[in-house]
Amino acid sequence: MHNDTERVLLTEQEIAARVRQLGEEISRDYAGKEPLVVGILKGAVIFMADLVRCLSIPVRMDFMAVSSYGASSQSSGVVRILKDLEHNIGGMDVLLVEDIVDTGLTLNYLRENLLTRGPASLKICTLLDKPGRRRVNVPVDYNGFIIPDEFVVGYGLDYNGRYRHLRDIMILKREVYTAKEDNENCPADDGS
Ligand code: PRP
Ligand code: MN
Ligand code: MG
């Protein structure tokens, strides 16, 4: 177990089993179609990589990069598009893939933005849902796990750019992020 983590919330095996189920459900729902799977960098990359390999339908992949958190564990509420899609999604079936819906600000912004581009359909798939912190309601079509209000890292989820590579989803020790935020001299966000 990683030194900065309190305990494992979801093991690699639990995640893999649930991702397979989501893959089957999505494959059934999109039978006969070829959706564009859109991953939101960077948090969604590991989930998306596993999810698309659990699908039995053809897909195309694209990515957007947005950031709302910066160097804090709190959402700033400001969403910035750092990288846009390469596809014109007009008329396409789009499946947005996210690692987590927390306040909902990121997905709400992305959903409204993508809807203005005229997709044939737009659905949302998140691995984790933390309903305790929701500030805006977002319709989530596929969700892996509902989790408690704890700061989690691993399987793509970071704190200050770290821990994304951990295979399990773990709860971060409170002292790791409180110590950082009490320190006014902490380095500025480097885009992580
Ligand atoms: C995190 C996470 C989601 C979003 C969820 O991304 O990956 O995209 O925040 O929070 P919300 O529901 O409160 O908006 P972050 O901005 O940290 O960027 P990252 O994916 O590059 O880590
Ligand atoms: Mn993210
Ligand atoms: Mg992050």
mmCIF file of C-alpha atoms and ligand atoms in Angstrom:
data_model
loop_
_atom_site.group_PDB
_atom_site.id
_atom_site.type_symbol
_atom_site.label_atom_id
_atom_site.label_comp_id
_atom_site.label_asym_id
_atom_site.label_seq_id
_atom_site.Cartn_x
_atom_site.Cartn_y
_atom_site.Cartn_z
ATOM 1 C CA MET A 1 0.000 0.000 0.000
ATOM 2 C CA HIS A 2 1.189 3.530 -0.756
ATOM 3 C CA ASN A 3 2.554 5.531 2.214
ATOM 4 C CA ASP A 4 0.323 8.551 1.663
ATOM 5 C CA THR A 5 -2.870 6.509 1.535
ATOM 6 C CA GLU A 6 -5.181 5.597 4.404
ATOM 7 C CA ARG A 7 -6.777 2.476 2.925
ATOM 8 C CA VAL A 8 -8.002 0.813 -0.234
ATOM 9 C CA LEU A 9 -11.534 1.805 -1.223
ATOM 10 C CA LEU A 10 -11.832 -0.296 -4.390
ATOM 11 C CA THR A 11 -9.401 -3.016 -5.380
ATOM 12 C CA GLU A 12 -8.049 -3.543 -8.851
ATOM 13 C CA GLN A 13 -10.162 -6.716 -9.074
ATOM 14 C CA GLU A 14 -13.387 -4.997 -7.986
ATOM 15 C CA ILE A 15 -12.799 -2.236 -10.511
ATOM 16 C CA ALA A 16 -12.050 -4.681 -13.334
ATOM 17 C CA ALA A 17 -15.227 -6.676 -12.641
ATOM 18 C CA ARG A 18 -17.392 -3.571 -12.663
ATOM 19 C CA VAL A 19 -15.739 -2.186 -15.803
ATOM 20 C CA ARG A 20 -16.542 -5.468 -17.580
ATOM 21 C CA GLN A 21 -20.218 -5.132 -16.557
ATOM 22 C CA LEU A 22 -20.329 -1.539 -17.777
ATOM 23 C CA GLY A 23 -18.758 -2.652 -21.051
ATOM 24 C CA GLU A 24 -21.447 -5.278 -21.568
ATOM 25 C CA GLU A 25 -24.243 -2.844 -20.756
ATOM 26 C CA ILE A 26 -22.876 -0.169 -23.090
ATOM 27 C CA SER A 27 -22.325 -2.722 -25.872
ATOM 28 C CA ARG A 28 -25.963 -3.846 -25.617
ATOM 29 C CA ASP A 29 -27.289 -0.286 -25.626
ATOM 30 C CA TYR A 30 -25.188 0.774 -28.631
ATOM 31 C CA ALA A 31 -25.663 -2.424 -30.672
ATOM 32 C CA GLY A 32 -25.465 -1.606 -34.394
ATOM 33 C CA LYS A 33 -23.861 1.788 -33.702
ATOM 34 C CA GLU A 34 -20.302 3.063 -33.644
ATOM 35 C CA PRO A 35 -20.137 5.676 -30.889
ATOM 36 C CA LEU A 36 -17.401 8.224 -30.377
ATOM 37 C CA VAL A 37 -16.011 7.615 -26.909
ATOM 38 C CA VAL A 38 -14.738 10.884 -25.468
ATOM 39 C CA GLY A 39 -12.336 10.699 -22.546
ATOM 40 C CA ILE A 40 -11.715 13.677 -20.315
ATOM 41 C CA LEU A 41 -7.996 14.086 -19.711
ATOM 42 C CA LYS A 42 -6.299 13.320 -17.603
ATOM 43 C CA GLY A 43 -8.345 11.538 -14.942
ATOM 44 C CA ALA A 44 -10.368 9.346 -17.321
ATOM 45 C CA VAL A 45 -7.515 7.827 -19.322
ATOM 46 C CA ILE A 46 -7.015 4.636 -17.360
ATOM 47 C CA PHE A 47 -10.721 3.911 -16.985
ATOM 48 C CA MET A 48 -11.326 4.658 -20.660
ATOM 49 C CA ALA A 49 -8.461 2.411 -21.770
ATOM 50 C CA ASP A 50 -9.941 -0.495 -19.832
ATOM 51 C CA LEU A 51 -13.566 0.289 -20.719
ATOM 52 C CA VAL A 52 -13.133 0.376 -24.513
ATOM 53 C CA ARG A 53 -11.435 -3.010 -24.354
ATOM 54 C CA CYS A 54 -14.530 -4.415 -22.616
ATOM 55 C CA LEU A 55 -16.798 -3.328 -25.476
ATOM 56 C CA SER A 56 -17.986 -5.691 -28.191
ATOM 57 C CA ILE A 57 -18.983 -2.881 -30.556
ATOM 58 C CA PRO A 58 -16.730 -0.750 -32.754
ATOM 59 C CA VAL A 59 -15.906 2.683 -31.386
ATOM 60 C CA ARG A 60 -13.802 5.677 -32.208
ATOM 61 C CA MET A 61 -11.940 7.576 -29.514
ATOM 62 C CA ASP A 62 -11.283 11.234 -28.877
ATOM 63 C CA PHE A 63 -10.192 13.313 -25.907
ATOM 64 C CA MET A 64 -10.799 16.654 -24.311
ATOM 65 C CA ALA A 65 -8.688 18.237 -21.629
ATOM 66 C CA VAL A 66 -10.353 20.433 -19.066
ATOM 67 C CA SER A 67 -9.305 21.488 -15.644
ATOM 68 C CA SER A 68 -11.219 22.781 -12.702
ATOM 69 C CA TYR A 69 -9.197 21.742 -9.685
ATOM 70 C CA GLY A 70 -5.704 23.158 -10.013
ATOM 71 C CA ALA A 71 -3.443 22.530 -7.035
ATOM 72 C CA SER A 72 -6.296 22.252 -4.574
ATOM 73 C CA SER A 73 -8.494 19.394 -3.405
ATOM 74 C CA GLN A 74 -11.477 21.759 -3.756
ATOM 75 C CA SER A 75 -13.152 22.507 -7.068
ATOM 76 C CA SER A 76 -12.715 26.144 -8.103
ATOM 77 C CA GLY A 77 -15.948 25.977 -10.095
ATOM 78 C CA VAL A 78 -14.136 27.384 -13.112
ATOM 79 C CA VAL A 79 -13.861 24.960 -16.029
ATOM 80 C CA ARG A 80 -11.284 25.645 -18.723
ATOM 81 C CA ILE A 81 -11.017 23.778 -22.048
ATOM 82 C CA LEU A 82 -7.322 23.061 -22.482
ATOM 83 C CA LYS A 83 -7.711 20.763 -25.503
ATOM 84 C CA ASP A 84 -10.789 20.373 -27.668
ATOM 85 C CA LEU A 85 -12.079 17.387 -29.667
ATOM 86 C CA GLU A 86 -10.560 16.576 -33.031
ATOM 87 C CA HIS A 87 -13.883 15.208 -34.328
ATOM 88 C CA ASN A 88 -16.816 17.301 -35.417
ATOM 89 C CA ILE A 89 -19.476 15.476 -33.382
ATOM 90 C CA GLY A 90 -22.500 16.720 -35.326
ATOM 91 C CA GLY A 91 -24.710 13.670 -35.954
ATOM 92 C CA MET A 92 -22.497 11.308 -33.928
ATOM 93 C CA ASP A 93 -23.409 9.136 -30.957
ATOM 94 C CA VAL A 94 -21.146 10.473 -28.224
ATOM 95 C CA LEU A 95 -20.304 8.720 -24.980
ATOM 96 C CA LEU A 96 -18.522 10.978 -22.492
ATOM 97 C CA VAL A 97 -16.250 9.059 -20.149
ATOM 98 C CA GLU A 98 -15.158 10.499 -16.805
ATOM 99 C CA ASP A 99 -13.375 9.064 -13.795
ATOM 100 C CA ILE A 100 -15.546 10.840 -11.224
ATOM 101 C CA VAL A 101 -18.530 13.144 -10.850
ATOM 102 C CA ASP A 102 -18.026 15.165 -7.694
ATOM 103 C CA THR A 103 -19.578 18.663 -7.634
ATOM 104 C CA GLY A 104 -20.837 17.957 -11.175
ATOM 105 C CA LEU A 105 -19.431 21.261 -12.474
ATOM 106 C CA THR A 106 -17.050 19.664 -14.968
ATOM 107 C CA LEU A 107 -19.578 17.277 -16.517
ATOM 108 C CA ASN A 108 -22.356 19.845 -16.499
ATOM 109 C CA TYR A 109 -20.164 22.258 -18.411
ATOM 110 C CA LEU A 110 -18.986 19.598 -20.865
ATOM 111 C CA ARG A 111 -22.481 18.273 -21.444
ATOM 112 C CA GLU A 112 -23.919 21.687 -22.250
ATOM 113 C CA ASN A 113 -20.939 22.541 -24.428
ATOM 114 C CA LEU A 114 -21.130 19.288 -26.438
ATOM 115 C CA LEU A 115 -24.914 19.488 -26.835
ATOM 116 C CA THR A 116 -24.540 22.786 -28.700
ATOM 117 C CA ARG A 117 -22.549 20.875 -31.369
ATOM 118 C CA GLY A 118 -25.542 18.758 -32.410
ATOM 119 C CA PRO A 119 -24.592 15.148 -31.626
ATOM 120 C CA ALA A 120 -27.144 12.445 -32.567
ATOM 121 C CA SER A 121 -26.995 11.399 -28.909
ATOM 122 C CA LEU A 122 -24.927 12.191 -25.832
ATOM 123 C CA LYS A 123 -24.558 9.875 -22.862
ATOM 124 C CA ILE A 124 -22.319 10.023 -19.825
ATOM 125 C CA CYS A 125 -20.352 7.207 -18.198
ATOM 126 C CA THR A 126 -18.497 7.781 -14.929
ATOM 127 C CA LEU A 127 -16.556 5.245 -12.912
ATOM 128 C CA LEU A 128 -17.203 6.992 -9.588
ATOM 129 C CA ASP A 129 -20.042 9.113 -8.268
ATOM 130 C CA LYS A 130 -19.611 11.114 -5.049
ATOM 131 C CA PRO A 131 -23.186 12.418 -4.556
ATOM 132 C CA GLY A 132 -22.375 14.007 -1.180
ATOM 133 C CA ARG A 133 -20.631 16.911 -2.892
ATOM 134 C CA ARG A 134 -22.948 17.585 -5.815
ATOM 135 C CA ARG A 135 -23.553 21.268 -6.627
ATOM 136 C CA VAL A 136 -25.266 20.796 -9.972
ATOM 137 C CA ASN A 137 -27.318 17.838 -11.154
ATOM 138 C CA VAL A 138 -25.947 15.966 -14.156
ATOM 139 C CA PRO A 139 -27.743 13.006 -15.752
ATOM 140 C CA VAL A 140 -25.298 10.073 -15.526
ATOM 141 C CA ASP A 141 -26.269 7.136 -17.765
ATOM 142 C CA TYR A 142 -23.658 4.625 -16.586
ATOM 143 C CA ASN A 143 -21.949 4.673 -13.185
ATOM 144 C CA GLY A 144 -19.484 2.197 -11.735
ATOM 145 C CA PHE A 145 -19.563 2.940 -8.008
ATOM 146 C CA ILE A 146 -21.169 5.394 -5.623
ATOM 147 C CA ILE A 147 -18.517 6.438 -3.112
ATOM 148 C CA PRO A 148 -18.444 8.342 0.206
ATOM 149 C CA ASP A 149 -17.127 11.875 0.566
ATOM 150 C CA GLU A 150 -13.432 10.979 0.878
ATOM 151 C CA PHE A 151 -10.528 12.232 -1.228
ATOM 152 C CA VAL A 152 -9.665 9.299 -3.477
ATOM 153 C CA VAL A 153 -6.672 8.700 -5.731
ATOM 154 C CA GLY A 154 -5.473 5.988 -8.077
ATOM 155 C CA TYR A 155 -6.756 4.430 -11.315
ATOM 156 C CA GLY A 156 -6.367 7.800 -13.011
ATOM 157 C CA LEU A 157 -7.403 10.021 -10.087
ATOM 158 C CA ASP A 158 -4.724 12.361 -8.773
ATOM 159 C CA TYR A 159 -3.890 14.714 -6.001
ATOM 160 C CA ASN A 160 -1.675 17.470 -7.354
ATOM 161 C CA GLY A 161 -0.688 15.316 -10.304
ATOM 162 C CA ARG A 162 0.374 12.324 -8.237
ATOM 163 C CA TYR A 163 -0.976 8.799 -7.597
ATOM 164 C CA ARG A 164 -2.753 8.348 -10.958
ATOM 165 C CA HIS A 165 -0.787 5.173 -11.657
ATOM 166 C CA LEU A 166 -1.952 3.295 -8.539
ATOM 167 C CA ARG A 167 -3.893 0.188 -9.557
ATOM 168 C CA ASP A 168 -6.406 0.343 -6.685
ATOM 169 C CA ILE A 169 -8.564 3.319 -5.755
ATOM 170 C CA MET A 170 -7.344 4.511 -2.372
ATOM 171 C CA ILE A 171 -8.355 7.069 0.224
ATOM 172 C CA LEU A 172 -5.651 9.718 0.612
ATOM 173 C CA LYS A 173 -4.471 10.501 4.152
ATOM 174 C CA ARG A 174 -5.988 13.791 5.243
ATOM 175 C CA GLU A 175 -2.599 15.118 6.368
ATOM 176 C CA VAL A 176 -1.292 14.802 2.807
ATOM 177 C CA TYR A 177 -3.651 17.422 1.421
ATOM 178 C CA THR A 178 -4.246 19.559 4.522
ATOM 179 C CA ALA A 179 -0.496 20.059 5.074
ATOM 180 C CA LYS A 180 -0.189 21.179 1.460
ATOM 181 C CA GLU A 181 -3.084 23.635 1.532
ATOM 182 C CA ASP A 182 -1.971 25.236 4.811
ATOM 183 C CA ASN A 183 1.318 26.104 3.194
ATOM 184 C CA GLU A 184 1.040 29.446 1.400
ATOM 185 C CA ASN A 185 4.340 28.813 -0.346
ATOM 186 C CA CYS A 186 3.132 25.680 -2.077
ATOM 187 C CA PRO A 187 4.074 25.660 -5.767
ATOM 188 C CA ALA A 188 1.544 27.002 -8.262
ATOM 189 C CA ASP A 189 -0.536 24.536 -10.264
ATOM 190 C CA ASP A 190 1.572 23.099 -13.039
ATOM 191 C CA GLY A 191 -1.346 21.800 -15.038
ATOM 192 C CA SER A 192 -1.552 18.496 -13.256
HETATM 193 C C1 PRP B 1 -11.308 15.925 -11.710
HETATM 194 C C2 PRP B 1 -11.965 14.643 -12.174
HETATM 195 C C3 PRP B 1 -13.187 15.133 -12.921
HETATM 196 C C4 PRP B 1 -13.584 16.366 -12.133
HETATM 197 C C5 PRP B 1 -14.712 16.035 -11.208
HETATM 198 O O1 PRP B 1 -10.563 16.457 -12.789
HETATM 199 O O2 PRP B 1 -11.096 13.928 -13.036
HETATM 200 O O3 PRP B 1 -12.846 15.500 -14.230
HETATM 201 O O4 PRP B 1 -12.415 16.763 -11.392
HETATM 202 O O5 PRP B 1 -14.994 17.112 -10.352
HETATM 203 P P1 PRP B 1 -16.333 17.974 -10.387
HETATM 204 O O6 PRP B 1 -17.506 17.046 -10.555
HETATM 205 O O7 PRP B 1 -16.329 18.639 -9.048
HETATM 206 O O8 PRP B 1 -16.221 18.958 -11.509
HETATM 207 P P2 PRP B 1 -9.432 17.567 -12.589
HETATM 208 O O9 PRP B 1 -10.013 18.909 -12.853
HETATM 209 O O10 PRP B 1 -8.752 17.331 -11.285
HETATM 210 O O11 PRP B 1 -8.405 17.284 -13.784
HETATM 211 P P3 PRP B 1 -7.659 15.896 -14.075
HETATM 212 O O12 PRP B 1 -8.678 14.957 -14.646
HETATM 213 O O13 PRP B 1 -6.611 16.246 -15.073
HETATM 214 O O14 PRP B 1 -7.106 15.408 -12.771
HETATM 215 MN MN MN B 2 -10.744 15.142 -14.684
HETATM 216 MG MG MG B 3 -7.417 16.007 -10.876
#
